[in-house]
PDB file of C-alpha atoms in Angstrom:
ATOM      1  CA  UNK A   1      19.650  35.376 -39.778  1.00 52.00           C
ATOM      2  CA  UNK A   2      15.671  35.980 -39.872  1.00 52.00           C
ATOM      3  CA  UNK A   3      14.205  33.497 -37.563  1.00 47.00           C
ATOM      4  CA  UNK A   4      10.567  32.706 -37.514  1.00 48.00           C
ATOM      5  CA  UNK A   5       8.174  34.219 -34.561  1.00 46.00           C
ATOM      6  CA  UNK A   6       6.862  30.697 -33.839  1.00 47.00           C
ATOM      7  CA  UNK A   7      10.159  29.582 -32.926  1.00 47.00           C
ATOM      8  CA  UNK A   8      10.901  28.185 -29.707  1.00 53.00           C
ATOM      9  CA  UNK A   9      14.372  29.501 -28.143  1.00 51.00           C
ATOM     10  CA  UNK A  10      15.093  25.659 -27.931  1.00 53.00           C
ATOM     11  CA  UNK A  11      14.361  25.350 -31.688  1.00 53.00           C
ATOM     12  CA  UNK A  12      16.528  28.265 -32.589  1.00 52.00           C
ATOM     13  CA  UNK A  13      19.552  26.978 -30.838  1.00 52.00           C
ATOM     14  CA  UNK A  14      18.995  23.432 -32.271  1.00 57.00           C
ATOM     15  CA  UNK A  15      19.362  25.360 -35.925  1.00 62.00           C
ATOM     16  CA  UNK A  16      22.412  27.720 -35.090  1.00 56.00           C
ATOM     17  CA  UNK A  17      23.984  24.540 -34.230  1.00 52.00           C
ATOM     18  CA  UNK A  18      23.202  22.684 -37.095  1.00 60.00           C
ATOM     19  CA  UNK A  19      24.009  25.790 -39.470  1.00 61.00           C
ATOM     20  CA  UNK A  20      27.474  26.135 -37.883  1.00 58.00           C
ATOM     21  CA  UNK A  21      28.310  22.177 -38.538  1.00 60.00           C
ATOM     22  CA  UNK A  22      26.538  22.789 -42.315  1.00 62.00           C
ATOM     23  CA  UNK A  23      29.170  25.623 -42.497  1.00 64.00           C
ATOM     24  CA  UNK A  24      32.165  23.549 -41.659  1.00 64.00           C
ATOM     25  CA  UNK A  25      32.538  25.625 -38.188  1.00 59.00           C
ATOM     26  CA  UNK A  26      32.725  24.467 -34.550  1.00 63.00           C
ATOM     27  CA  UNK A  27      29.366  25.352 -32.975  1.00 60.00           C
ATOM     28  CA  UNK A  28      29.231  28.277 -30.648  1.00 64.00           C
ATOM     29  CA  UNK A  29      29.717  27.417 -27.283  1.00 62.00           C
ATOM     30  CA  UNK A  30      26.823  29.301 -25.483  1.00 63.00           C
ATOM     31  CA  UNK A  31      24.969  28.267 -28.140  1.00 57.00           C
ATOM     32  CA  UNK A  32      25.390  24.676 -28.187  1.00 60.00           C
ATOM     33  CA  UNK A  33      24.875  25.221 -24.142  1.00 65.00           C
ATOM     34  CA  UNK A  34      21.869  26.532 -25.302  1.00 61.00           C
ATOM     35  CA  UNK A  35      20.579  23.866 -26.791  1.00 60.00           C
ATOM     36  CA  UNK A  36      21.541  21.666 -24.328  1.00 64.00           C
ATOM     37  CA  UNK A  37      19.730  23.892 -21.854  1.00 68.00           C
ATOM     38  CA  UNK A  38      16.317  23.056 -23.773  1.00 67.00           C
ATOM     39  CA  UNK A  39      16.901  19.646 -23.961  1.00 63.00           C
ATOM     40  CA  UNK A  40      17.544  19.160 -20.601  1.00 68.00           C
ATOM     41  CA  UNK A  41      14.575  21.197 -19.257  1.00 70.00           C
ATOM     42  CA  UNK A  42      12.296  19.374 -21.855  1.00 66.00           C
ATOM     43  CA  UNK A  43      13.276  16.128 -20.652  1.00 74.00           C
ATOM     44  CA  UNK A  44      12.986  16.860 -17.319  1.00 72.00           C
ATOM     45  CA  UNK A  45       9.233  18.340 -18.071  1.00 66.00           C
ATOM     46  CA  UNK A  46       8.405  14.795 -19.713  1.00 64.00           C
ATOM     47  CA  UNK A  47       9.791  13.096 -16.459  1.00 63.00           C
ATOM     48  CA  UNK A  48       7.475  15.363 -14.407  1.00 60.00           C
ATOM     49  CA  UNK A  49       4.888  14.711 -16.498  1.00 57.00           C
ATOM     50  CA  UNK A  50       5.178  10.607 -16.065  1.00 58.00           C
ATOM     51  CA  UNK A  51       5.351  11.022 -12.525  1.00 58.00           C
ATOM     52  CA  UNK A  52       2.433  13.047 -11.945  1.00 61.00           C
ATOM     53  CA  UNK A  53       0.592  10.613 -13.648  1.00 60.00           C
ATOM     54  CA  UNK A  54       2.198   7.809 -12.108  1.00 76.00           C
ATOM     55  CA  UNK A  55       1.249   9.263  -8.639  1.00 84.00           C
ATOM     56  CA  UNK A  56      -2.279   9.759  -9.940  1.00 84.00           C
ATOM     57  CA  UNK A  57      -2.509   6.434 -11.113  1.00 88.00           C
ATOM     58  CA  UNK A  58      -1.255   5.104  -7.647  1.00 90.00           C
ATOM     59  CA  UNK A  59      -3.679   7.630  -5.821  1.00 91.00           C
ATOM     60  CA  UNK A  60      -6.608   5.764  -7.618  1.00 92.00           C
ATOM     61  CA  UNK A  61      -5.659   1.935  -7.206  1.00 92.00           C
ATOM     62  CA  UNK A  62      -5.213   3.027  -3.491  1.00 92.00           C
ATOM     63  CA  UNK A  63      -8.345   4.335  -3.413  1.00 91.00           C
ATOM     64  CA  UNK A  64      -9.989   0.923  -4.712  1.00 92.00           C
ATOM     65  CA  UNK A  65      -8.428  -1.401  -2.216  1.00 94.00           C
ATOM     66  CA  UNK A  66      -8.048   0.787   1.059  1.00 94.00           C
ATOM     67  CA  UNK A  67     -11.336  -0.318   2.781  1.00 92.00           C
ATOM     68  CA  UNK A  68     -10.544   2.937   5.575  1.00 94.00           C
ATOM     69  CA  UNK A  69      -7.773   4.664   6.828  1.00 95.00           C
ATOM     70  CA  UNK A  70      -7.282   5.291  10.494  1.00 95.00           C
ATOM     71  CA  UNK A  71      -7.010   8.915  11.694  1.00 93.00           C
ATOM     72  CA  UNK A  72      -3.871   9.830  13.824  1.00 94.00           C
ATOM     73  CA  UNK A  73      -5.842  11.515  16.300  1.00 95.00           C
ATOM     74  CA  UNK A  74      -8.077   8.129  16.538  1.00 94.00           C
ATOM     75  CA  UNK A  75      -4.682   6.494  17.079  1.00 96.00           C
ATOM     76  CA  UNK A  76      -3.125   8.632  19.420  1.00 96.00           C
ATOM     77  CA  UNK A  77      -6.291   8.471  21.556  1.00 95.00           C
ATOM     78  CA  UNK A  78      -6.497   4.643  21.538  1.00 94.00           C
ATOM     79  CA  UNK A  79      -2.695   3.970  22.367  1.00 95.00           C
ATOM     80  CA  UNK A  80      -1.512   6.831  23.521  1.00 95.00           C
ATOM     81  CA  UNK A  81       1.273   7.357  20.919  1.00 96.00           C
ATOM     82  CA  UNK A  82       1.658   8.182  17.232  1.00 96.00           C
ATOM     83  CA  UNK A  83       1.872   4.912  15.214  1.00 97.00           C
ATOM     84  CA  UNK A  84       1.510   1.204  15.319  1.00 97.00           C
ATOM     85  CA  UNK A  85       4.377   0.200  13.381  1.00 97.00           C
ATOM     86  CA  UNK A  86       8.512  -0.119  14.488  1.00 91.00           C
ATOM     87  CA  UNK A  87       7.590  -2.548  17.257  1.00 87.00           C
ATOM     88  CA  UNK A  88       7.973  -5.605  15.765  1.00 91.00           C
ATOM     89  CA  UNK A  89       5.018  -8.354  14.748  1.00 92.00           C
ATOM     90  CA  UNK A  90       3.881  -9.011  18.028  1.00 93.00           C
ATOM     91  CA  UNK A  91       3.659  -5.339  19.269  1.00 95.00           C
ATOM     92  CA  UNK A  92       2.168  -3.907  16.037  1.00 96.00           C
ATOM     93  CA  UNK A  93      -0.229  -6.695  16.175  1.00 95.00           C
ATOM     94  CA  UNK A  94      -0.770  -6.574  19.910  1.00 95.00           C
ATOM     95  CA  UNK A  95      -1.621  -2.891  19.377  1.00 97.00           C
ATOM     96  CA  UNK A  96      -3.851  -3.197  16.066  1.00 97.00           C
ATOM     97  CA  UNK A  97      -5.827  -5.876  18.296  1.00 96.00           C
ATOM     98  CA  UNK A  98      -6.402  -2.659  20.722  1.00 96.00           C
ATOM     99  CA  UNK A  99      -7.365  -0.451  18.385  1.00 97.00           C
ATOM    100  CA  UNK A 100      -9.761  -2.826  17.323  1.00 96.00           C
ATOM    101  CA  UNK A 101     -11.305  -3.817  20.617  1.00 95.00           C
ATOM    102  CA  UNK A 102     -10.517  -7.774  19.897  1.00 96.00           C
ATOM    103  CA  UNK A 103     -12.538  -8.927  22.504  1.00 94.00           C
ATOM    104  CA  UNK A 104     -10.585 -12.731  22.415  1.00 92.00           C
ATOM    105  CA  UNK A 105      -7.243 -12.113  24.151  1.00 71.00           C
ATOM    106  CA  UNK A 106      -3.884 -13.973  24.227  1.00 77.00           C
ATOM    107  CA  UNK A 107      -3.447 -16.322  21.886  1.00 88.00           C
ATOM    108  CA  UNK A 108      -6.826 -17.947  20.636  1.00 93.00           C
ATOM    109  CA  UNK A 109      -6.134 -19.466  17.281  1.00 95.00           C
ATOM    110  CA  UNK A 110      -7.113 -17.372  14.160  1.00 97.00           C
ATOM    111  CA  UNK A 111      -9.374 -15.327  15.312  1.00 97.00           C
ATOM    112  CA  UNK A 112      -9.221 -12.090  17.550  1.00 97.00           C
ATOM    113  CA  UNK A 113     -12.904 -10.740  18.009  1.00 97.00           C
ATOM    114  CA  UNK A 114     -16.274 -13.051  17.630  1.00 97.00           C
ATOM    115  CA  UNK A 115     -19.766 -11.476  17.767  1.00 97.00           C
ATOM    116  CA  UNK A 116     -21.891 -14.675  19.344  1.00 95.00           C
ATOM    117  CA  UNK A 117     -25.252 -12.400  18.176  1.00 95.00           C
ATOM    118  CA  UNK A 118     -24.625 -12.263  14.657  1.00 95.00           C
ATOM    119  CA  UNK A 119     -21.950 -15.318  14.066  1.00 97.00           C
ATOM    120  CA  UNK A 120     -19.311 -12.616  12.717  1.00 98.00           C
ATOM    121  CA  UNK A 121     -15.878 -13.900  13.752  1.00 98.00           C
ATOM    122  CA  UNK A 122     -12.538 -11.753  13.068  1.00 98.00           C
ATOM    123  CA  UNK A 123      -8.889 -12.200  12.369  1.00 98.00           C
ATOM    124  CA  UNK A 124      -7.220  -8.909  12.855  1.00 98.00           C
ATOM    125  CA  UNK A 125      -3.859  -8.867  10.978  1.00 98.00           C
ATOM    126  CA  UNK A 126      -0.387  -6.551  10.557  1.00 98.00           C
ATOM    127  CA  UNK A 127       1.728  -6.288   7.459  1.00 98.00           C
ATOM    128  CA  UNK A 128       4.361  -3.880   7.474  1.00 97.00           C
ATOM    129  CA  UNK A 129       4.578  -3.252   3.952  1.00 97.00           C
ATOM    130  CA  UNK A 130       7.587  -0.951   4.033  1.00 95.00           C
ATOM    131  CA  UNK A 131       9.139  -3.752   5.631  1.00 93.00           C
ATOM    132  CA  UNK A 132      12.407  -5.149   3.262  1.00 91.00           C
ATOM    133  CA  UNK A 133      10.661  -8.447   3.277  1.00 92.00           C
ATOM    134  CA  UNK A 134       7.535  -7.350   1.784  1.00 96.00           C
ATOM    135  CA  UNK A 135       9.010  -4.209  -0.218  1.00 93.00           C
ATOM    136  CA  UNK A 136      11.236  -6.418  -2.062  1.00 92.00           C
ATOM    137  CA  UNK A 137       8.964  -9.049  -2.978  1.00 94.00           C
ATOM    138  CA  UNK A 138       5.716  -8.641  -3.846  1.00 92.00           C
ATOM    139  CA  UNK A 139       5.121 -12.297  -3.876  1.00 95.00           C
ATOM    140  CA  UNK A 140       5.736 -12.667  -0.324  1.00 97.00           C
ATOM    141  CA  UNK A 141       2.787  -9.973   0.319  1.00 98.00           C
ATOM    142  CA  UNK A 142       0.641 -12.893  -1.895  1.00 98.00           C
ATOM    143  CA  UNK A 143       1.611 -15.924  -0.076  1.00 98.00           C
ATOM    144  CA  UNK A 144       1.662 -14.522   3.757  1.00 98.00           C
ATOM    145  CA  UNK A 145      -1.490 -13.187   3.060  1.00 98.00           C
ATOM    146  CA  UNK A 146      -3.347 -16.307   1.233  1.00 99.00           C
ATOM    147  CA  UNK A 147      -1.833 -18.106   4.279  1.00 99.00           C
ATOM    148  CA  UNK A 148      -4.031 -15.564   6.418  1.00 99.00           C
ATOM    149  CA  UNK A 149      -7.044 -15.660   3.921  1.00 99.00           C
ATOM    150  CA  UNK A 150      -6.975 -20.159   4.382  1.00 99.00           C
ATOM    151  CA  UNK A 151      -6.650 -20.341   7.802  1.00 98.00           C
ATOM    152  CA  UNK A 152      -9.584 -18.253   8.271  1.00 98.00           C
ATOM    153  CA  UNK A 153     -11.713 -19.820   5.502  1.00 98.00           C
ATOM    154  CA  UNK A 154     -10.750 -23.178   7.064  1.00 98.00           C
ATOM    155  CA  UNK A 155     -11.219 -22.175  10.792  1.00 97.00           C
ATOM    156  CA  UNK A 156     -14.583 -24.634  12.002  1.00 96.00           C
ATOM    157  CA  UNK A 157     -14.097 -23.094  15.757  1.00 94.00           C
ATOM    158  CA  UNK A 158     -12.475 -24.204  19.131  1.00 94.00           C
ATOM    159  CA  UNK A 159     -12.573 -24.435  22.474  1.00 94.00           C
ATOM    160  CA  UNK A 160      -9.786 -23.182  24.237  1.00 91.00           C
ATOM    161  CA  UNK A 161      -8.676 -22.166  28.138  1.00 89.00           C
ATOM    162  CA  UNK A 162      -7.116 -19.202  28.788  1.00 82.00           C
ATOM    163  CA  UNK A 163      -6.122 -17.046  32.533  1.00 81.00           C
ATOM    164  CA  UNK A 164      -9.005 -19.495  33.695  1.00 84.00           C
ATOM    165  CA  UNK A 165     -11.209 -18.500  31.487  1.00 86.00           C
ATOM    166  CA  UNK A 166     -12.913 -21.142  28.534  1.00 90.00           C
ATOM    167  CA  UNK A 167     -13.380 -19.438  24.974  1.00 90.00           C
ATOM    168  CA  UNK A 168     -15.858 -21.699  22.879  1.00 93.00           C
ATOM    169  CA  UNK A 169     -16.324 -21.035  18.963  1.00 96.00           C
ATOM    170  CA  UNK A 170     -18.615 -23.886  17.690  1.00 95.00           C
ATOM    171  CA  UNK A 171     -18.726 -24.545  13.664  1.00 94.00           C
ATOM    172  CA  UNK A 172     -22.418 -23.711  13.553  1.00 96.00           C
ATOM    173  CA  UNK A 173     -21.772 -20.619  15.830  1.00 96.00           C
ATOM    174  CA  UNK A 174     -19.810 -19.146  12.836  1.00 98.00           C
ATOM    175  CA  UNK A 175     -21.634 -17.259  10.448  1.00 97.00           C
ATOM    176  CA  UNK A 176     -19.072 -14.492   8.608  1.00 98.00           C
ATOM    177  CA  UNK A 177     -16.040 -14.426   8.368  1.00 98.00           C
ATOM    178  CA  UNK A 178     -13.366 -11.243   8.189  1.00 99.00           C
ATOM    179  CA  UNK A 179     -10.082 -10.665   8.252  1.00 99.00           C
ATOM    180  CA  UNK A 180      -8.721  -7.384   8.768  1.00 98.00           C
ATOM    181  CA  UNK A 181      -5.400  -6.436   7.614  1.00 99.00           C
ATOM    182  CA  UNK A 182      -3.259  -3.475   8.800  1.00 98.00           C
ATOM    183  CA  UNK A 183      -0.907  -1.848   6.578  1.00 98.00           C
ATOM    184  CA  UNK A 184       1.167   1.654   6.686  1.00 98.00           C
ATOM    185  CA  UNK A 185      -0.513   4.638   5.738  1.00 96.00           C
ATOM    186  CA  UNK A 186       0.772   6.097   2.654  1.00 94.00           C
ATOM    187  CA  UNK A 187       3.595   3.249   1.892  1.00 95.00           C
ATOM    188  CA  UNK A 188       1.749   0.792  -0.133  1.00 96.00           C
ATOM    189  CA  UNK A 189       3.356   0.372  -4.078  1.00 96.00           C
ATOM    190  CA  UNK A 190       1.608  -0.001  -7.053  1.00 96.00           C
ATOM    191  CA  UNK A 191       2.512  -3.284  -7.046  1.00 96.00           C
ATOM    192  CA  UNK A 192       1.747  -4.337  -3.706  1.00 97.00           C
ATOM    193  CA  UNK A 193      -1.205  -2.715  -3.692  1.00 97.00           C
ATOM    194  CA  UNK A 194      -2.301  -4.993  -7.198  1.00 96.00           C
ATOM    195  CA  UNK A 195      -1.433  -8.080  -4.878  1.00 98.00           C
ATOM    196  CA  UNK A 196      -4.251  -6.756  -2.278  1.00 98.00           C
ATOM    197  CA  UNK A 197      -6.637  -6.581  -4.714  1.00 97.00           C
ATOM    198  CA  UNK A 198      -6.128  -9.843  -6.643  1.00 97.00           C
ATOM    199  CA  UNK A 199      -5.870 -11.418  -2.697  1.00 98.00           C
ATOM    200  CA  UNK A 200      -9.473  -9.491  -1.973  1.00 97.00           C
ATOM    201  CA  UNK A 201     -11.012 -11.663  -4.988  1.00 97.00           C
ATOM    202  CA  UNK A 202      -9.137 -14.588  -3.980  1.00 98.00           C
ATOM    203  CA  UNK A 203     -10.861 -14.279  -0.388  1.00 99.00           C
ATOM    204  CA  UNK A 204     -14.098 -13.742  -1.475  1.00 98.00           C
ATOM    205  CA  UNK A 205     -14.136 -16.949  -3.078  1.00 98.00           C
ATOM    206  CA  UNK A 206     -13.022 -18.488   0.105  1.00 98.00           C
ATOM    207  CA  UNK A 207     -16.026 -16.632   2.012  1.00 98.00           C
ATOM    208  CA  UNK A 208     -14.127 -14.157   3.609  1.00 99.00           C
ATOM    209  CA  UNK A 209     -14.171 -10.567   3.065  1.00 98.00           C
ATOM    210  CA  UNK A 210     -10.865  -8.975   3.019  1.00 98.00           C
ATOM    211  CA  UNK A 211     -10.970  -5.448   5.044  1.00 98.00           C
ATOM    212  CA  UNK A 212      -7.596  -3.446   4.371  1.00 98.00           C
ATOM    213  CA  UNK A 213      -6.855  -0.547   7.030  1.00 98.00           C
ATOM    214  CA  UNK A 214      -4.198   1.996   6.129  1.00 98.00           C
ATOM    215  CA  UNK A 215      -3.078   2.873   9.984  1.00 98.00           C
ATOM    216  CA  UNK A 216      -0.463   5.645  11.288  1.00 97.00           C
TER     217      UNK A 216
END
């Protein structure tokens, strides 16, 4: 049988086959393996395909809501160890607070850090995304997080006692207001990482702007 030059090898088994069931006969069993071969491999080049864009697509939607990511030699050098995250709420959030330099201590409502000069007061938050919680519902990212976002926008200032010490936030003392959130470096989904963005526009609404840290 003459076959073509443009021919693909997958091609060529694909028509033995079919020539052999034309003919009546049992196809050939290498080359029906063959054939199968291609398939196979072309499938799996289409799936490689989809994922490499998939992965680009997720590289650029991290991009757009990642505000900074925290290198692990900054890390390592505040704490003294390699990441933030297996403790538990209260010691990832204890140790985000330190790598922060939240200069309100113990357990001031809302906010961590407030700059009297400039009015700028500061919720530092944790969210272990990879958590099962979070990783198996998006929606629980949204409302934990709008919870954060409220509490913030509502927050008119306090004063509070603390290891004898009195911390005073007046309303009109109070002129921005952050929140910075703490999540994994590198775990993030696609879809989690939509939520962060539609709660970014949510917050800005609310007057607060919405700083997301990836951290080690």
């Amino acid at each position: 049988m003459d076959l073509p030059l443009e021919m693909d090898s997958g091609a060529v088994a694909d028509e033995a086959v079919g020539e052999q069931m034309d003919l009546g006969l049992e196809p050939d069993a290498e080359v029906t393996s063959a054939a199968a071969t291609e398939a196979s491999s072309a499938t799996q080049m289409e799936l490689e395909l989809e994922s490499e864009d998939t992965d680009a697509d997720l590289a650029e939607l991290r991009a757009s809501v990642v505000t900074e990511t925290v290198d692990s030699a900054e890390l390592e050098e505040a704490l003294g160890q390699a990441s933030i995250w297996g403790a538990g709420a209260v010691g990832q959030g204890r140790d985000f607070e330190t790598l922060e330099k939240a200069n309100i201590a113990g357990n001031y409502p809302v906010i961590d850090n407030f700059e009297p000069e400039d009015g700028f007061a500061t919720s530092m938050k944790t969210m272990d995304l990879a958590g099962r919680s979070y990783a198996e519902d998006p929606a629980a990212v949204r409302n934990t997080l709008l919870d954060y976002i409220d509490d913030l926008s509502d927050f008119e200032g306090r004063t509070w006692h603390q290891d004898d010490v009195t911390i005073k936030v007046a309303p009109e003392d109070i002129e921005w207001r952050e929140l910075d959130l703490a999540i994994p470096a590198g775990k993030a989904t696609a879809e989690q990482l939509a939520v962060l963005a539609e709660c970014r526009n949510y917050a800005a609404d609310k007057g607060v702007a919405l700083t997301i840290k990836e951290v080690p």
